[in-house]
PDB file of C-alpha atoms in Angstrom:
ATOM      1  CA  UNK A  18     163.116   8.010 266.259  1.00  0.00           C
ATOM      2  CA  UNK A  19     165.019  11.438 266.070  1.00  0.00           C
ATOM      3  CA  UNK A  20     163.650  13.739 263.626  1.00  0.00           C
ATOM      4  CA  UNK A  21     164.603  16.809 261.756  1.00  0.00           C
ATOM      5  CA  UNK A  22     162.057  18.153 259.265  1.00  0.00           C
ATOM      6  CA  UNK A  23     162.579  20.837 256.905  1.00  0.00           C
ATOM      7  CA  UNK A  24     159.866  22.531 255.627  1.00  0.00           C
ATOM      8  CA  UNK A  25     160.287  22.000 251.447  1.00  0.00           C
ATOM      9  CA  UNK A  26     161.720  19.378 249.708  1.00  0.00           C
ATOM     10  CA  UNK A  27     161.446  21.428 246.521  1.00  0.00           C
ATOM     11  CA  UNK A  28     161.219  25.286 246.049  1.00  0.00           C
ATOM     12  CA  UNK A  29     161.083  27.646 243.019  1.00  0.00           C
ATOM     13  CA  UNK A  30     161.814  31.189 243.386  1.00  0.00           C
ATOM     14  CA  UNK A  31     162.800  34.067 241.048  1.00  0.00           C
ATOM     15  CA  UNK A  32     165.933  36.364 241.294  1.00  0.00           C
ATOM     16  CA  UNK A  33     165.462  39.021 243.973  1.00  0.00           C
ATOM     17  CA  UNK A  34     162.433  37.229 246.036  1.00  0.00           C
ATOM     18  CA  UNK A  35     163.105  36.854 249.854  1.00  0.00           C
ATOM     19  CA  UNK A  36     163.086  33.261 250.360  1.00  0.00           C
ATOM     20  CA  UNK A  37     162.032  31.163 253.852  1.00  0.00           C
ATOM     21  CA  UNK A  38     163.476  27.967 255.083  1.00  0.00           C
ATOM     22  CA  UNK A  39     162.339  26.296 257.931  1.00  0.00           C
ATOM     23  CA  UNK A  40     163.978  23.419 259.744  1.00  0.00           C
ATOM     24  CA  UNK A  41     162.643  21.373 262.853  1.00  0.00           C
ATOM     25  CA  UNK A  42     163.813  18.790 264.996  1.00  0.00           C
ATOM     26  CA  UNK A  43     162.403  17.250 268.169  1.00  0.00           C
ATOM     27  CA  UNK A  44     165.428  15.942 269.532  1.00  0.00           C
ATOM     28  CA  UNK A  45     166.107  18.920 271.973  1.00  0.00           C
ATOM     29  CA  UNK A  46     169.067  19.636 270.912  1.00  0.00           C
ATOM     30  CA  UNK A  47     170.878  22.766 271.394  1.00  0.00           C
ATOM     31  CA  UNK A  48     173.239  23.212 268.037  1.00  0.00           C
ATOM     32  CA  UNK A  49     171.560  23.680 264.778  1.00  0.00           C
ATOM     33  CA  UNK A  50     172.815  24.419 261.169  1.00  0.00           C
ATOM     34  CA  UNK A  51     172.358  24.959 257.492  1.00  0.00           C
ATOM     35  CA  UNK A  52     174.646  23.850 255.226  1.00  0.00           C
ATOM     36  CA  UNK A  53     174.210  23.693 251.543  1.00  0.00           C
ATOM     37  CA  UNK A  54     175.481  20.726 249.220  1.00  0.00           C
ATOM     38  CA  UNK A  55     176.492  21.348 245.473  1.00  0.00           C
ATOM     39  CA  UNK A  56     178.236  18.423 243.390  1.00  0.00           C
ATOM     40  CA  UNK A  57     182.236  17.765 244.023  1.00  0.00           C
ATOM     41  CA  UNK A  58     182.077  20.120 246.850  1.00  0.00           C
ATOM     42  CA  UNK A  59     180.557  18.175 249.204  1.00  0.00           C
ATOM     43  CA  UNK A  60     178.440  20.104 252.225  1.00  0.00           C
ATOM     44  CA  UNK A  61     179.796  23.504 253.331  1.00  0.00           C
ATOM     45  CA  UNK A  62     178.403  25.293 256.189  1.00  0.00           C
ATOM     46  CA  UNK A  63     176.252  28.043 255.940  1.00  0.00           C
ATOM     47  CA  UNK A  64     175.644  29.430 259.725  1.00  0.00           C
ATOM     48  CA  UNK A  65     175.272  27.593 262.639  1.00  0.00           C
ATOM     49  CA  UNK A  66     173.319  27.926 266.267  1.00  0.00           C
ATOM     50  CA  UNK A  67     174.425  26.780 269.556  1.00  0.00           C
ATOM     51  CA  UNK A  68     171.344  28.718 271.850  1.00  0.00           C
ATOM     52  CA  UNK A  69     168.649  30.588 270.756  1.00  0.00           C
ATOM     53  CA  UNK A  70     168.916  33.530 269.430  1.00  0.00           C
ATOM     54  CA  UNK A  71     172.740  32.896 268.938  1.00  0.00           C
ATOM     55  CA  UNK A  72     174.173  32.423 265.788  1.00  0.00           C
ATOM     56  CA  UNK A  73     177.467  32.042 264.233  1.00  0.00           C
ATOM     57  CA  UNK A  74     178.838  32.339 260.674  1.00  0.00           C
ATOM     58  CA  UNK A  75     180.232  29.757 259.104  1.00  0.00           C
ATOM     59  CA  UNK A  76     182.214  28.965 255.464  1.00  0.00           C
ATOM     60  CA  UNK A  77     179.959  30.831 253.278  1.00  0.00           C
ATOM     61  CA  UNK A  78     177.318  33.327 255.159  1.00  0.00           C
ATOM     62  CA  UNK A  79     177.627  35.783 252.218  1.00  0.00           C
ATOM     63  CA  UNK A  80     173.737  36.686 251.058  1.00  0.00           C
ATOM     64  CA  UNK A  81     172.073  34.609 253.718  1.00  0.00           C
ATOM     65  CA  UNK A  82     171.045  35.476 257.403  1.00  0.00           C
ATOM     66  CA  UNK A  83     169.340  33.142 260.086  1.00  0.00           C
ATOM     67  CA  UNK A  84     167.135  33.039 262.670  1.00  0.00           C
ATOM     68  CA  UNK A  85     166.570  30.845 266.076  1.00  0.00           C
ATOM     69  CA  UNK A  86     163.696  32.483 268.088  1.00  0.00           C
ATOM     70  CA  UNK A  87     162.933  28.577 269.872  1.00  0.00           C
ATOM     71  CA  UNK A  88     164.842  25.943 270.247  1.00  0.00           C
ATOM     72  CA  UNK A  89     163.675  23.226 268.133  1.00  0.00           C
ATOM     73  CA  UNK A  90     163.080  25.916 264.989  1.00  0.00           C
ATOM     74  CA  UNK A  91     165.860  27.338 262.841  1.00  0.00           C
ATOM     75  CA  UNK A  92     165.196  28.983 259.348  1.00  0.00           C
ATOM     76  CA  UNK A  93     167.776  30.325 256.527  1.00  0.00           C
ATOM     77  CA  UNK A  94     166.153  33.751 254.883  1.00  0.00           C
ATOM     78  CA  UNK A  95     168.033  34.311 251.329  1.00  0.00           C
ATOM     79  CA  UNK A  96     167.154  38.305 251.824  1.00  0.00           C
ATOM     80  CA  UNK A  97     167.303  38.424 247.685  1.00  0.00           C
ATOM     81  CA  UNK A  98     167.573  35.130 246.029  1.00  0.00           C
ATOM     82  CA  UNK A  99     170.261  35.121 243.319  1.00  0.00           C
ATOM     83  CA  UNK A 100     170.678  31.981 240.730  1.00  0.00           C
ATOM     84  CA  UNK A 101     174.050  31.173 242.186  1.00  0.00           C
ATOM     85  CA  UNK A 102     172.000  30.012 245.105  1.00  0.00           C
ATOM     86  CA  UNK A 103     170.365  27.432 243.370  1.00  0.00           C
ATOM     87  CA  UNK A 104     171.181  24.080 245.117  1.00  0.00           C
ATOM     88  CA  UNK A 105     170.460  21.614 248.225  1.00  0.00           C
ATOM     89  CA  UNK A 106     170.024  23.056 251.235  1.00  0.00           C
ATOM     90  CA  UNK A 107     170.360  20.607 254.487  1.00  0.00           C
ATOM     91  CA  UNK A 108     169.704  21.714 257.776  1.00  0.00           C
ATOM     92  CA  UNK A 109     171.328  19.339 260.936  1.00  0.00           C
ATOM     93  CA  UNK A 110     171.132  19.665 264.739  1.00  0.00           C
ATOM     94  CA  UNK A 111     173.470  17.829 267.160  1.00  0.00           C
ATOM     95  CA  UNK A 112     173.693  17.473 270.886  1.00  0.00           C
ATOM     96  CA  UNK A 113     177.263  18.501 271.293  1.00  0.00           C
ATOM     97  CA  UNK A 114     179.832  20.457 269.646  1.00  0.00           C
ATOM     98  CA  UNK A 115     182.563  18.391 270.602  1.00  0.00           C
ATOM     99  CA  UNK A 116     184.181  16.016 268.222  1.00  0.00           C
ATOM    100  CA  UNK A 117     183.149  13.106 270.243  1.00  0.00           C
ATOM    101  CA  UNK A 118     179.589  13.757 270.538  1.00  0.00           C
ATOM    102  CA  UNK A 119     179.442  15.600 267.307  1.00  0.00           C
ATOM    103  CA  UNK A 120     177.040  13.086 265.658  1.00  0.00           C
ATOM    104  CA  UNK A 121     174.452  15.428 263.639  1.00  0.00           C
ATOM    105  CA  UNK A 122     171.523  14.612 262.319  1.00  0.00           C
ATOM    106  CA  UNK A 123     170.036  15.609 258.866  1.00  0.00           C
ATOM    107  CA  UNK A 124     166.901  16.882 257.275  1.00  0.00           C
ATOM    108  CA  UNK A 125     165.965  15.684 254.216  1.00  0.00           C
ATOM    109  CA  UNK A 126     167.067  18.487 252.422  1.00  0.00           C
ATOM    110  CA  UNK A 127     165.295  21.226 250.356  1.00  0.00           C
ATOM    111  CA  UNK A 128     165.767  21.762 246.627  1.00  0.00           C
ATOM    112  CA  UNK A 129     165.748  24.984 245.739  1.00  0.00           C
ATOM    113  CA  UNK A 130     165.767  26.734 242.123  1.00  0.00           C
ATOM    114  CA  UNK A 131     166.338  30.052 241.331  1.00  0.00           C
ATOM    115  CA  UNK A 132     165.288  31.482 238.250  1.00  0.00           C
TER     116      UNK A 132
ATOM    117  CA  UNK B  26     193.819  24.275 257.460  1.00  0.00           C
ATOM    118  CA  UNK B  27     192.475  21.014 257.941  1.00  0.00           C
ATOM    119  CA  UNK B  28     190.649  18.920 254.867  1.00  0.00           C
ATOM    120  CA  UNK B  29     189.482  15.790 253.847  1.00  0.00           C
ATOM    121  CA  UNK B  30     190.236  14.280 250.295  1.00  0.00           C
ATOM    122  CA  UNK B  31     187.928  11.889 248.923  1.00  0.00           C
ATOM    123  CA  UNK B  32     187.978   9.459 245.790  1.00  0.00           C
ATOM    124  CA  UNK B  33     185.805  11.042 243.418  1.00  0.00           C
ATOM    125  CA  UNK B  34     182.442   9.011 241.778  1.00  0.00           C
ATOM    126  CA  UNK B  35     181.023   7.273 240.644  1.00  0.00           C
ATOM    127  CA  UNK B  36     182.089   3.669 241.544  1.00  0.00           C
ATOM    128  CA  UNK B  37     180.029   1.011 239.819  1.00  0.00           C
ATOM    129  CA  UNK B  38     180.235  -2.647 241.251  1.00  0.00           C
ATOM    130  CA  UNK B  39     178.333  -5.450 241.086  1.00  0.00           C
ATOM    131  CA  UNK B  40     176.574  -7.320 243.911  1.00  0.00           C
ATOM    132  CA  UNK B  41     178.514  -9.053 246.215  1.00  0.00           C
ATOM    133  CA  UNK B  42     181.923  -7.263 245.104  1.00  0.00           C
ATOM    134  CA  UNK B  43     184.600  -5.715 248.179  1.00  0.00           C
ATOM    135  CA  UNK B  44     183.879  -1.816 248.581  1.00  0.00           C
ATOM    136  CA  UNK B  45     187.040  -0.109 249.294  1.00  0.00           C
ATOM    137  CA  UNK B  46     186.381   4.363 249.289  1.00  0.00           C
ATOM    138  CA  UNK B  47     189.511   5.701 250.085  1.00  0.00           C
ATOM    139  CA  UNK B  48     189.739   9.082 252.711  1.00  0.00           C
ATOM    140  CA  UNK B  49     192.620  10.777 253.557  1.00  0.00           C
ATOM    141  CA  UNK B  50     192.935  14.119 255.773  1.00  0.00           C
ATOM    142  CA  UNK B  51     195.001  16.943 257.310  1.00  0.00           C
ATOM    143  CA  UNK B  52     194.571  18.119 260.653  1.00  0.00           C
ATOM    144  CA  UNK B  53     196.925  19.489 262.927  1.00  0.00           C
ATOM    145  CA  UNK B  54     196.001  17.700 265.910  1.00  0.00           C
ATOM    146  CA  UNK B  55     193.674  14.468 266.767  1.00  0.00           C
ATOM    147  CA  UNK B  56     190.403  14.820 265.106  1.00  0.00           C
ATOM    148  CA  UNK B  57     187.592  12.138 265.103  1.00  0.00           C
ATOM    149  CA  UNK B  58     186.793  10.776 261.427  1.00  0.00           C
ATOM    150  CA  UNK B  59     183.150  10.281 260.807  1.00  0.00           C
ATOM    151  CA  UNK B  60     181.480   8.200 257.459  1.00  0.00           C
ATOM    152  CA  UNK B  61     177.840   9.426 256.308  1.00  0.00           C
ATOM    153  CA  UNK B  62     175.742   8.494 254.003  1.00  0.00           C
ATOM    154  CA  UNK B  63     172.824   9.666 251.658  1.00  0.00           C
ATOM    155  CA  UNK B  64     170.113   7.458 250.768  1.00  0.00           C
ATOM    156  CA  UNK B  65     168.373   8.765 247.373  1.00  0.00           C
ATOM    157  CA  UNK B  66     165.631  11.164 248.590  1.00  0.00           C
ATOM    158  CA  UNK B  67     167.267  11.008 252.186  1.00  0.00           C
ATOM    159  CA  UNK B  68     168.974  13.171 254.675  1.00  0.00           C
ATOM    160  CA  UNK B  69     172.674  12.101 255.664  1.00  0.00           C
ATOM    161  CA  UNK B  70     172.836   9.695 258.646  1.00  0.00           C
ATOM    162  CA  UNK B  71     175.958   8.673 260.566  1.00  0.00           C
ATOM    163  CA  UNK B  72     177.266   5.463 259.416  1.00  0.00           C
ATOM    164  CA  UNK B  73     180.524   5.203 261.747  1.00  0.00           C
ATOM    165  CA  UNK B  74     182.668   6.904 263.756  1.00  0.00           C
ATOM    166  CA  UNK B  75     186.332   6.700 265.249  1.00  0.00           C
ATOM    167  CA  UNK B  76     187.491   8.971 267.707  1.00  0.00           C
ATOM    168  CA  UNK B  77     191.255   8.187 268.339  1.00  0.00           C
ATOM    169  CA  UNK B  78     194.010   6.468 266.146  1.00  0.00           C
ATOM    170  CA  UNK B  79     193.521   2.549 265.363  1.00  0.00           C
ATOM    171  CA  UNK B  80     190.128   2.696 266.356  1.00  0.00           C
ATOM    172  CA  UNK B  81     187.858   0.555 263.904  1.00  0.00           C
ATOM    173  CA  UNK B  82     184.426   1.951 263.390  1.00  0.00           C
ATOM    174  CA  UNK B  83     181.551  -0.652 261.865  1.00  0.00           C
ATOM    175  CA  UNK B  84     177.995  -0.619 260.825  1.00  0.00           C
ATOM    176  CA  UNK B  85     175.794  -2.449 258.446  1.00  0.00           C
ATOM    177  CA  UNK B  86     179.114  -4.312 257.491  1.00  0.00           C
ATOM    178  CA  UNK B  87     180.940  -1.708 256.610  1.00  0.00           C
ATOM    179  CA  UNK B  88     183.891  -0.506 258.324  1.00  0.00           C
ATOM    180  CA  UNK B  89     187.047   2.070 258.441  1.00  0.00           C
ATOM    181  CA  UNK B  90     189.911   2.133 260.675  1.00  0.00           C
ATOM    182  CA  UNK B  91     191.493   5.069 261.624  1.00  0.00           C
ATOM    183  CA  UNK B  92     195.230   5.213 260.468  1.00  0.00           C
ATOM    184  CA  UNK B  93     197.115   7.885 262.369  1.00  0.00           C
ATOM    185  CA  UNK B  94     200.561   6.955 260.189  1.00  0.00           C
ATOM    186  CA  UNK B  95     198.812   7.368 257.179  1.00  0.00           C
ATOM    187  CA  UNK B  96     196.230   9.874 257.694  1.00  0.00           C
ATOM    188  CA  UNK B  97     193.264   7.832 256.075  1.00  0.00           C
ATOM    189  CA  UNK B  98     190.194   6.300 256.996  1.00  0.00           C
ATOM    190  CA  UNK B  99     189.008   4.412 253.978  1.00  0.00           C
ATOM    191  CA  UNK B 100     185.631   2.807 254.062  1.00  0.00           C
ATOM    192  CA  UNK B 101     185.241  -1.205 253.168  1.00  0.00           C
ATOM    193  CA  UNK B 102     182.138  -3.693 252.978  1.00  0.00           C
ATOM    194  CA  UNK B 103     182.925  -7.321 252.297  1.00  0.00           C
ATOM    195  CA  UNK B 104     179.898  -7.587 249.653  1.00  0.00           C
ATOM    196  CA  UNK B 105     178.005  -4.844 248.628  1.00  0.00           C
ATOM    197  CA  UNK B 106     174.299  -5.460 247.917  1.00  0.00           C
ATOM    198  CA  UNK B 107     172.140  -3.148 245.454  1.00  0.00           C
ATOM    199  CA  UNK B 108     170.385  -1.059 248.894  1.00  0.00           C
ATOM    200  CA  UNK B 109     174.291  -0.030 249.283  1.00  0.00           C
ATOM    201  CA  UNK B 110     173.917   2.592 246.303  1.00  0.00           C
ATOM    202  CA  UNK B 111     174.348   6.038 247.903  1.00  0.00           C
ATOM    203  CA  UNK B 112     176.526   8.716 248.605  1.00  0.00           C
ATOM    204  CA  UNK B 113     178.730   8.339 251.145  1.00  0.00           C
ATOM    205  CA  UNK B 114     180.817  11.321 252.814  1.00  0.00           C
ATOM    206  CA  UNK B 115     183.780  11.435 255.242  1.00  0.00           C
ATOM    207  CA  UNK B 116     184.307  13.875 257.436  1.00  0.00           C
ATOM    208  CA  UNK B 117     186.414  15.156 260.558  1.00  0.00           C
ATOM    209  CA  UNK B 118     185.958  17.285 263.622  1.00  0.00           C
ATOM    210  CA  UNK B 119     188.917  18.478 265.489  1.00  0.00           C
ATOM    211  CA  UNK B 120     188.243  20.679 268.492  1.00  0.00           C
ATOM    212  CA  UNK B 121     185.497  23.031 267.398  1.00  0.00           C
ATOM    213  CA  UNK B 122     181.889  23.084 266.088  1.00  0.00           C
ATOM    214  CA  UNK B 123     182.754  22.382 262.587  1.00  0.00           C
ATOM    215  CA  UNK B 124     183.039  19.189 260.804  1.00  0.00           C
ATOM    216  CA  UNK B 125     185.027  19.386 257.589  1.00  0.00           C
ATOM    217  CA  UNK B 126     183.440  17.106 254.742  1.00  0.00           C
ATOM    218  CA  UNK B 127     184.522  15.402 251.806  1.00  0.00           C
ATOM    219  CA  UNK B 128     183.270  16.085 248.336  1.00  0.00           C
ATOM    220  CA  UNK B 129     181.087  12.464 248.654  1.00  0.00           C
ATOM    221  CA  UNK B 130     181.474   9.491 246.756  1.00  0.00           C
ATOM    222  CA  UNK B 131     178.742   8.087 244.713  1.00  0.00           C
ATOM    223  CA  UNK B 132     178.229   4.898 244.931  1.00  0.00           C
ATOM    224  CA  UNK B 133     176.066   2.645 242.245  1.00  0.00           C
ATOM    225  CA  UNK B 134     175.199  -0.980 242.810  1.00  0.00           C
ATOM    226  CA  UNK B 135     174.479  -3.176 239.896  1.00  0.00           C
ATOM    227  CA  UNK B 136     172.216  -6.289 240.297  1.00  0.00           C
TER     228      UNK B 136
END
């Protein structure tokens, strides 16, 4: 069974704390990405990886920064967690970036709460 | 830009009732249309897929067709059973990286 793993399914952090999330899969697959999901908007994407060590930006990047140092592990840093940031994170990886192949898979998301 | 319009939640049925969620999009060229869904407590997981026009995607008894004239790819199930309940998302990817998502349609089953 494919697999992506994130490392929190809940988090609590307070206004200005730097704030880790880690996501996992075991698939091998080269594209990664965080989006985060918030009710009526449905998911918008965060940033997005198609190597290591590259990254992209994607709808909203504002306040958060990424890193891909190996392949299967790709974390979200919120450098100074604000309470607008408050909501479910989901990280995804996928085997191709064309539409076609663009099946991703999902972590079970983290919830996180900023106070 | 391109976008995908969803019917907003929730829809309540009961057991064995048709499921119709209606999609519609904008793209400017020939994207493929995607369903997810989200299991409570879950990540999202594929549920179908259809890559060019008229093609009919199914799973789990669900299916959507993809209507080029009409720009939709609404989501049916012949009788819905109470493991249905979820949240289920359209999408689209059109030449890029980047799927473009619905706002997700909750879905609640009653017994």
């Amino acid at each position: 069974d494919v697999k992506v793993t994130q490392s929190s399914r809940y988090l609590v952090k307070r206004t200005g704390e730097k704030v880790f999330l880690e996501c996992v899969q075991d698939m091998d697959h080269e594209n990664m990405f965080w989006y985060r999901q918030d009710p009526g908007l449905g998911l918008r994407l965060i940033y997005f990886s198609y190597d290591v060590k590259m990254k992209e930006k994607g709808d909203i990047p504002e306040g958060y920064s990424v890193s891909r140092e190996k392949k299967e592990r790709f974390s979200l840093i919120l450098e100074s967690a604000s309470t607008n940031q408050t909501s479910m994170y989901l990280c995804a990886s996928s085997l191709e970036l064309t539409p076609v192949y663009n099946e991703q898979f999902f972590g079970p998301g983290t919830r996180l709460t900023v106070l | 830009g391109n976008s995908v319009t969803q019917m907003e939640g929730p829809v309540t049925l009961s057991e064995e009732a048709f499921l119709t969620i209606n999609c519609t999009y904008t793209a400017t060229g020939y994207p493929s249309l995607f369903w997810y869904v989200q299991y409570p407590g879950e990540g999202l997981q594929l549920l179908l897929k259809a890559t060019k026009a008229d093609d009919k995607g199914s799973n789990k008894g669900f299916e959507a067709t993809y209507r080029k004239e009409t720009t939709s790819f609404h989501l049916e199930k012949g009788s819905v059973q109470v493991s249905d309940s979820a949240v289920y998302f359209c999408a689209l990817s059109e030449g890029n990286y980047q799927l473009i998502w619905g706002a997700g349609t909750k879905l609640i089953i009653k017994p």
